[in-house]
mmCIF file with all atom_site columns, C-alpha atoms in Angstrom:
data_model
loop_
_atom_site.group_PDB
_atom_site.id
_atom_site.type_symbol
_atom_site.label_atom_id
_atom_site.label_alt_id
_atom_site.label_comp_id
_atom_site.label_asym_id
_atom_site.label_entity_id
_atom_site.label_seq_id
_atom_site.pdbx_PDB_ins_code
_atom_site.Cartn_x
_atom_site.Cartn_y
_atom_site.Cartn_z
_atom_site.occupancy
_atom_site.B_iso_or_equiv
_atom_site.pdbx_formal_charge
_atom_site.auth_seq_id
_atom_site.auth_comp_id
_atom_site.auth_asym_id
_atom_site.auth_atom_id
_atom_site.pdbx_PDB_model_num
ATOM 1   C CA . MET V 1 1   ? -28.189 43.035  8.073   1.00 66.00 ? 759 MET V CA 1
ATOM 2   C CA . ILE V 1 2   ? -30.813 39.706  7.613   1.00 66.00 ? 760 ILE V CA 1
ATOM 3   C CA . ALA V 1 3   ? -31.015 41.298  3.947   1.00 60.00 ? 761 ALA V CA 1
ATOM 4   C CA . LEU V 1 4   ? -27.628 41.248  3.391   1.00 56.00 ? 762 LEU V CA 1
ATOM 5   C CA . LEU V 1 5   ? -27.152 37.886  5.170   1.00 56.00 ? 763 LEU V CA 1
ATOM 6   C CA . LEU V 1 6   ? -29.385 36.052  2.863   1.00 57.00 ? 764 LEU V CA 1
ATOM 7   C CA . VAL V 1 7   ? -28.235 37.140  -0.378  1.00 57.00 ? 765 VAL V CA 1
ATOM 8   C CA . ALA V 1 8   ? -24.831 35.700  1.256   1.00 56.00 ? 766 ALA V CA 1
ATOM 9   C CA . CYS V 1 9   ? -25.842 32.373  1.906   1.00 55.00 ? 767 CYS V CA 1
ATOM 10  C CA . PHE V 1 10  ? -27.183 32.629  -1.992  1.00 57.00 ? 768 PHE V CA 1
ATOM 11  C CA . SER V 1 11  ? -24.340 33.710  -3.343  1.00 56.00 ? 769 SER V CA 1
ATOM 12  C CA . GLN V 1 12  ? -22.689 30.542  -1.654  1.00 52.00 ? 770 GLN V CA 1
ATOM 13  C CA . GLY V 1 13  ? -24.793 28.035  -3.206  1.00 50.00 ? 771 GLY V CA 1
ATOM 14  C CA . ASN V 1 14  ? -24.686 28.931  -6.363  1.00 49.00 ? 772 ASN V CA 1
ATOM 15  C CA . ALA V 1 15  ? -20.673 29.280  -6.481  1.00 49.00 ? 773 ALA V CA 1
ATOM 16  C CA . GLN V 1 16  ? -21.478 25.860  -5.163  1.00 48.00 ? 774 GLN V CA 1
ATOM 17  C CA . LYS V 1 17  ? -23.071 24.376  -7.735  1.00 52.00 ? 775 LYS V CA 1
ATOM 18  C CA . VAL V 1 18  ? -19.809 26.003  -10.228 1.00 49.00 ? 776 VAL V CA 1
ATOM 19  C CA . ILE V 1 19  ? -17.324 24.831  -8.414  1.00 54.00 ? 777 ILE V CA 1
ATOM 20  C CA . ASP V 1 20  ? -19.006 21.268  -7.318  1.00 57.00 ? 778 ASP V CA 1
ATOM 21  C CA . PRO V 1 21  ? -18.439 19.658  -10.577 1.00 59.00 ? 779 PRO V CA 1
ATOM 22  C CA . GLU V 1 22  ? -14.344 19.976  -10.401 1.00 56.00 ? 780 GLU V CA 1
ATOM 23  C CA . LEU V 1 23  ? -15.032 19.422  -6.655  1.00 53.00 ? 781 LEU V CA 1
ATOM 24  C CA . ARG V 1 24  ? -15.919 15.868  -6.943  1.00 56.00 ? 782 ARG V CA 1
ATOM 25  C CA . THR V 1 25  ? -12.505 15.113  -8.841  1.00 55.00 ? 783 THR V CA 1
ATOM 26  C CA . LEU V 1 26  ? -10.330 14.914  -5.104  1.00 51.00 ? 784 LEU V CA 1
ATOM 27  C CA . PHE V 1 27  ? -12.967 12.301  -3.913  1.00 51.00 ? 785 PHE V CA 1
ATOM 28  C CA . THR V 1 28  ? -13.071 9.594   -6.217  1.00 53.00 ? 786 THR V CA 1
ATOM 29  C CA . PRO V 1 29  ? -10.852 6.183   -4.760  1.00 49.00 ? 787 PRO V CA 1
ATOM 30  C CA . VAL V 1 30  ? -8.185  5.579   -5.785  1.00 45.00 ? 788 VAL V CA 1
ATOM 31  C CA . LYS V 1 31  ? -7.883  1.938   -7.149  1.00 49.00 ? 789 LYS V CA 1
ATOM 32  C CA . THR V 1 32  ? -4.594  0.743   -6.499  1.00 46.00 ? 790 THR V CA 1
ATOM 33  C CA . GLY V 1 33  ? -4.934  -3.062  -6.680  1.00 46.00 ? 791 GLY V CA 1
ATOM 34  C CA . MET V 1 34  ? -5.424  -4.115  -3.015  1.00 48.00 ? 792 MET V CA 1
ATOM 35  C CA . HIS V 1 35  ? -6.507  -6.891  -1.660  1.00 52.00 ? 793 HIS V CA 1
ATOM 36  C CA . HIS V 1 36  ? -10.038 -6.888  -0.554  1.00 60.00 ? 794 HIS V CA 1
ATOM 37  C CA . HIS V 1 37  ? -9.679  -7.274  3.199   1.00 61.00 ? 795 HIS V CA 1
ATOM 38  C CA . ILE V 1 38  ? -13.242 -7.143  4.233   1.00 66.00 ? 796 ILE V CA 1
ATOM 39  C CA . SER V 1 39  ? -13.332 -10.200 1.873   1.00 67.00 ? 797 SER V CA 1
ATOM 40  C CA . VAL V 1 40  ? -11.613 -11.805 4.469   1.00 65.00 ? 798 VAL V CA 1
ATOM 41  C CA . ILE V 1 41  ? -14.118 -11.645 6.984   1.00 68.00 ? 799 ILE V CA 1
ATOM 42  C CA . LYS V 1 42  ? -17.507 -12.095 4.898   1.00 69.00 ? 800 LYS V CA 1
ATOM 43  C CA . GLY V 1 43  ? -16.087 -15.423 4.426   1.00 68.00 ? 801 GLY V CA 1
ATOM 44  C CA . ALA V 1 44  ? -15.509 -16.842 7.882   1.00 70.00 ? 802 ALA V CA 1
ATOM 45  C CA . SER V 1 45  ? -17.059 -19.712 8.832   1.00 75.00 ? 803 SER V CA 1
ATOM 46  C CA . ASN V 1 46  ? -17.030 -20.016 12.550  1.00 80.00 ? 804 ASN V CA 1
ATOM 47  C CA . GLU V 1 47  ? -16.147 -17.844 15.414  1.00 84.00 ? 805 GLU V CA 1
ATOM 48  C CA . ALA V 1 48  ? -12.116 -18.276 15.025  1.00 79.00 ? 806 ALA V CA 1
ATOM 49  C CA . GLU V 1 49  ? -11.955 -17.048 11.929  1.00 79.00 ? 807 GLU V CA 1
ATOM 50  C CA . LEU V 1 50  ? -14.124 -14.603 11.966  1.00 81.00 ? 808 LEU V CA 1
ATOM 51  C CA . ALA V 1 51  ? -12.421 -13.573 14.968  1.00 84.00 ? 809 ALA V CA 1
ATOM 52  C CA . LEU V 1 52  ? -8.657  -13.877 13.188  1.00 79.00 ? 810 LEU V CA 1
ATOM 53  C CA . GLY V 1 53  ? -10.118 -12.295 10.168  1.00 80.00 ? 811 GLY V CA 1
ATOM 54  C CA . ALA V 1 54  ? -11.827 -8.899  12.412  1.00 84.00 ? 812 ALA V CA 1
ATOM 55  C CA . ALA V 1 55  ? -8.367  -8.667  13.638  1.00 84.00 ? 813 ALA V CA 1
ATOM 56  C CA . PHE V 1 56  ? -6.400  -8.665  10.254  1.00 82.00 ? 814 PHE V CA 1
ATOM 57  C CA . TYR V 1 57  ? -8.477  -6.400  8.480   1.00 83.00 ? 815 TYR V CA 1
ATOM 58  C CA . VAL V 1 58  ? -8.671  -3.424  11.797  1.00 85.00 ? 816 VAL V CA 1
ATOM 59  C CA . TYR V 1 59  ? -4.584  -4.101  11.234  1.00 83.00 ? 817 TYR V CA 1
ATOM 60  C CA . LYS V 1 60  ? -5.184  -3.688  7.500   1.00 80.00 ? 818 LYS V CA 1
ATOM 61  C CA . THR V 1 61  ? -7.037  -0.835  8.138   1.00 80.00 ? 819 THR V CA 1
ATOM 62  C CA . PHE V 1 62  ? -6.152  0.913   10.818  1.00 82.00 ? 820 PHE V CA 1
ATOM 63  C CA . ILE V 1 63  ? -1.934  0.497   11.801  1.00 81.00 ? 821 ILE V CA 1
ATOM 64  C CA . SER V 1 64  ? -0.407  -0.952  8.299   1.00 76.00 ? 822 SER V CA 1
ATOM 65  C CA . SER V 1 65  ? -2.299  1.817   6.338   1.00 70.00 ? 823 SER V CA 1
ATOM 66  C CA . GLN V 1 66  ? -0.302  4.507   8.153   1.00 74.00 ? 824 GLN V CA 1
ATOM 67  C CA . ASP V 1 67  ? 2.877   2.509   7.316   1.00 72.00 ? 825 ASP V CA 1
ATOM 68  C CA . MET V 1 68  ? 4.688   2.737   4.808   1.00 75.00 ? 826 MET V CA 1
ATOM 69  C CA . PRO V 1 69  ? 5.526   -0.730  2.741   1.00 76.00 ? 827 PRO V CA 1
ATOM 70  C CA . SER V 1 70  ? 8.357   -1.455  4.147   1.00 81.00 ? 828 SER V CA 1
ATOM 71  C CA . CYS V 1 71  ? 7.672   -5.760  2.641   1.00 87.00 ? 829 CYS V CA 1
ATOM 72  C CA . ILE V 1 72  ? 10.146  -6.663  0.317   1.00 90.00 ? 830 ILE V CA 1
ATOM 73  C CA . PHE V 1 73  ? 6.959   -9.355  -1.224  1.00 92.00 ? 831 PHE V CA 1
ATOM 74  C CA . SER V 1 74  ? 4.777   -9.344  -3.142  1.00 90.00 ? 832 SER V CA 1
ATOM 75  C CA . PRO V 1 75  ? 1.639   -10.826 -1.587  1.00 89.00 ? 833 PRO V CA 1
ATOM 76  C CA . SER V 1 76  ? 1.896   -8.635  1.964   1.00 88.00 ? 834 SER V CA 1
ATOM 77  C CA . CYS V 1 77  ? 3.403   -10.994 4.600   1.00 89.00 ? 835 CYS V CA 1
ATOM 78  C CA . SER V 1 78  ? 0.164   -10.053 5.978   1.00 85.00 ? 836 SER V CA 1
ATOM 79  C CA . GLN V 1 79  ? -1.844  -11.039 3.315   1.00 87.00 ? 837 GLN V CA 1
ATOM 80  C CA . TYR V 1 80  ? 0.786   -14.177 3.123   1.00 92.00 ? 838 TYR V CA 1
ATOM 81  C CA . ALA V 1 81  ? -0.724  -15.140 6.790   1.00 89.00 ? 839 ALA V CA 1
ATOM 82  C CA . VAL V 1 82  ? -4.009  -15.303 5.798   1.00 85.00 ? 840 VAL V CA 1
ATOM 83  C CA . ASP V 1 83  ? -4.026  -17.348 2.889   1.00 89.00 ? 841 ASP V CA 1
ATOM 84  C CA . ALA V 1 84  ? -1.480  -19.886 5.055   1.00 91.00 ? 842 ALA V CA 1
ATOM 85  C CA . PHE V 1 85  ? -3.393  -19.977 7.527   1.00 85.00 ? 843 PHE V CA 1
ATOM 86  C CA . GLN V 1 86  ? -7.093  -20.536 4.864   1.00 85.00 ? 844 GLN V CA 1
ATOM 87  C CA . GLN V 1 87  ? -5.096  -23.090 2.670   1.00 91.00 ? 845 GLN V CA 1
ATOM 88  C CA . LYS V 1 88  ? -2.679  -24.994 5.480   1.00 91.00 ? 846 LYS V CA 1
ATOM 89  C CA . GLY V 1 89  ? -5.442  -24.571 9.083   1.00 86.00 ? 847 GLY V CA 1
ATOM 90  C CA . LEU V 1 90  ? -3.584  -23.398 12.542  1.00 84.00 ? 848 LEU V CA 1
ATOM 91  C CA . ILE V 1 91  ? -0.572  -24.494 13.280  1.00 92.00 ? 849 ILE V CA 1
ATOM 92  C CA . THR V 1 92  ? 0.836   -25.263 9.008   1.00 95.00 ? 850 THR V CA 1
ATOM 93  C CA . GLY V 1 93  ? -0.278  -21.338 8.605   1.00 91.00 ? 851 GLY V CA 1
ATOM 94  C CA . TRP V 1 94  ? 1.118   -20.682 11.690  1.00 92.00 ? 852 TRP V CA 1
ATOM 95  C CA . LEU V 1 95  ? 4.788   -21.820 10.790  1.00 96.00 ? 853 LEU V CA 1
ATOM 96  C CA . ALA V 1 96  ? 4.003   -20.892 6.971   1.00 96.00 ? 854 ALA V CA 1
ATOM 97  C CA . THR V 1 97  ? 3.510   -17.036 8.412   1.00 93.00 ? 855 THR V CA 1
ATOM 98  C CA . PHE V 1 98  ? 6.312   -17.217 11.446  1.00 96.00 ? 856 PHE V CA 1
ATOM 99  C CA . ASP V 1 99  ? 9.117   -18.603 8.535   1.00 95.00 ? 857 ASP V CA 1
ATOM 100 C CA . ARG V 1 100 ? 7.551   -15.809 6.291   1.00 93.00 ? 858 ARG V CA 1
ATOM 101 C CA . LEU V 1 101 ? 7.803   -12.970 8.908   1.00 92.00 ? 859 LEU V CA 1
ATOM 102 C CA . SER V 1 102 ? 11.915  -14.376 9.218   1.00 94.00 ? 860 SER V CA 1
ATOM 103 C CA . ARG V 1 103 ? 13.045  -13.962 5.133   1.00 92.00 ? 861 ARG V CA 1
ATOM 104 C CA . CYS V 1 104 ? 11.245  -10.085 5.220   1.00 91.00 ? 862 CYS V CA 1
ATOM 105 C CA . HIS V 1 105 ? 13.582  -8.008  6.013   1.00 89.00 ? 863 HIS V CA 1
ATOM 106 C CA . GLY V 1 106 ? 16.779  -6.258  3.852   1.00 85.00 ? 864 GLY V CA 1
ATOM 107 C CA . LEU V 1 107 ? 19.211  -8.394  2.987   1.00 88.00 ? 865 LEU V CA 1
ATOM 108 C CA . ALA V 1 108 ? 17.231  -11.024 1.917   1.00 86.00 ? 866 ALA V CA 1
ATOM 109 C CA . ASN V 1 109 ? 19.059  -13.238 -0.958  1.00 87.00 ? 867 ASN V CA 1
ATOM 110 C CA . PRO V 1 110 ? 17.567  -11.631 -4.136  1.00 86.00 ? 868 PRO V CA 1
ATOM 111 C CA . ALA V 1 111 ? 18.894  -14.878 -5.550  1.00 88.00 ? 869 ALA V CA 1
ATOM 112 C CA . HIS V 1 112 ? 16.588  -16.786 -4.034  1.00 89.00 ? 870 HIS V CA 1
ATOM 113 C CA . TYR V 1 113 ? 13.605  -15.328 -4.885  1.00 89.00 ? 871 TYR V CA 1
ATOM 114 C CA . ILE V 1 114 ? 11.415  -14.418 -8.213  1.00 89.00 ? 872 ILE V CA 1
ATOM 115 C CA . LEU V 1 115 ? 10.938  -10.202 -8.806  1.00 89.00 ? 873 LEU V CA 1
ATOM 116 C CA . SER V 1 116 ? 8.109   -9.393  -10.429 1.00 85.00 ? 874 SER V CA 1
ATOM 117 C CA . PRO V 1 117 ? 9.443   -6.791  -12.833 1.00 83.00 ? 875 PRO V CA 1
ATOM 118 C CA . ASP V 1 118 ? 6.038   -4.523  -12.431 1.00 84.00 ? 876 ASP V CA 1
ATOM 119 C CA . LYS V 1 119 ? 5.528   -4.478  -8.832  1.00 83.00 ? 877 LYS V CA 1
ATOM 120 C CA . LYS V 1 120 ? 9.727   -4.467  -7.476  1.00 87.00 ? 878 LYS V CA 1
ATOM 121 C CA . LEU V 1 121 ? 9.246   -7.112  -4.666  1.00 90.00 ? 879 LEU V CA 1
ATOM 122 C CA . PHE V 1 122 ? 10.072  -10.578 -4.885  1.00 91.00 ? 880 PHE V CA 1
ATOM 123 C CA . TYR V 1 123 ? 6.650   -12.806 -5.287  1.00 90.00 ? 881 TYR V CA 1
ATOM 124 C CA . ASP V 1 124 ? 6.547   -15.075 -3.034  1.00 91.00 ? 882 ASP V CA 1
ATOM 125 C CA . PRO V 1 125 ? 3.172   -16.828 -2.443  1.00 91.00 ? 883 PRO V CA 1
ATOM 126 C CA . VAL V 1 126 ? 1.667   -19.067 -0.589  1.00 92.00 ? 884 VAL V CA 1
ATOM 127 C CA . HIS V 1 127 ? 2.881   -23.309 -1.208  1.00 85.00 ? 885 HIS V CA 1
#
């Protein structure tokens, strides 16, 4: 019985060595062109930026990644919010984010935005 168990273990080890090169390609990360969300946390200069950056990271990693892409803009609304806070400050960043979220719906007028042909999304960066 023990001999059969040892033979079974060694035969699986040899088979695993043969299969491993083929399986390695299944687990290689795919480059999606998305922003590096952790950089928001690394670039924080105070506790408030760290807290907002951590909230953004948790949202993008665990919540937004589970949904189908629904934002009609590039960059996405969450990335736009981070950019708005970084470029415009707290109050103006909140206003710019609210404005952007109020415009992100399927009835947006295409004449007001530039269509990005490669992403098939409306290009609307922070100004």
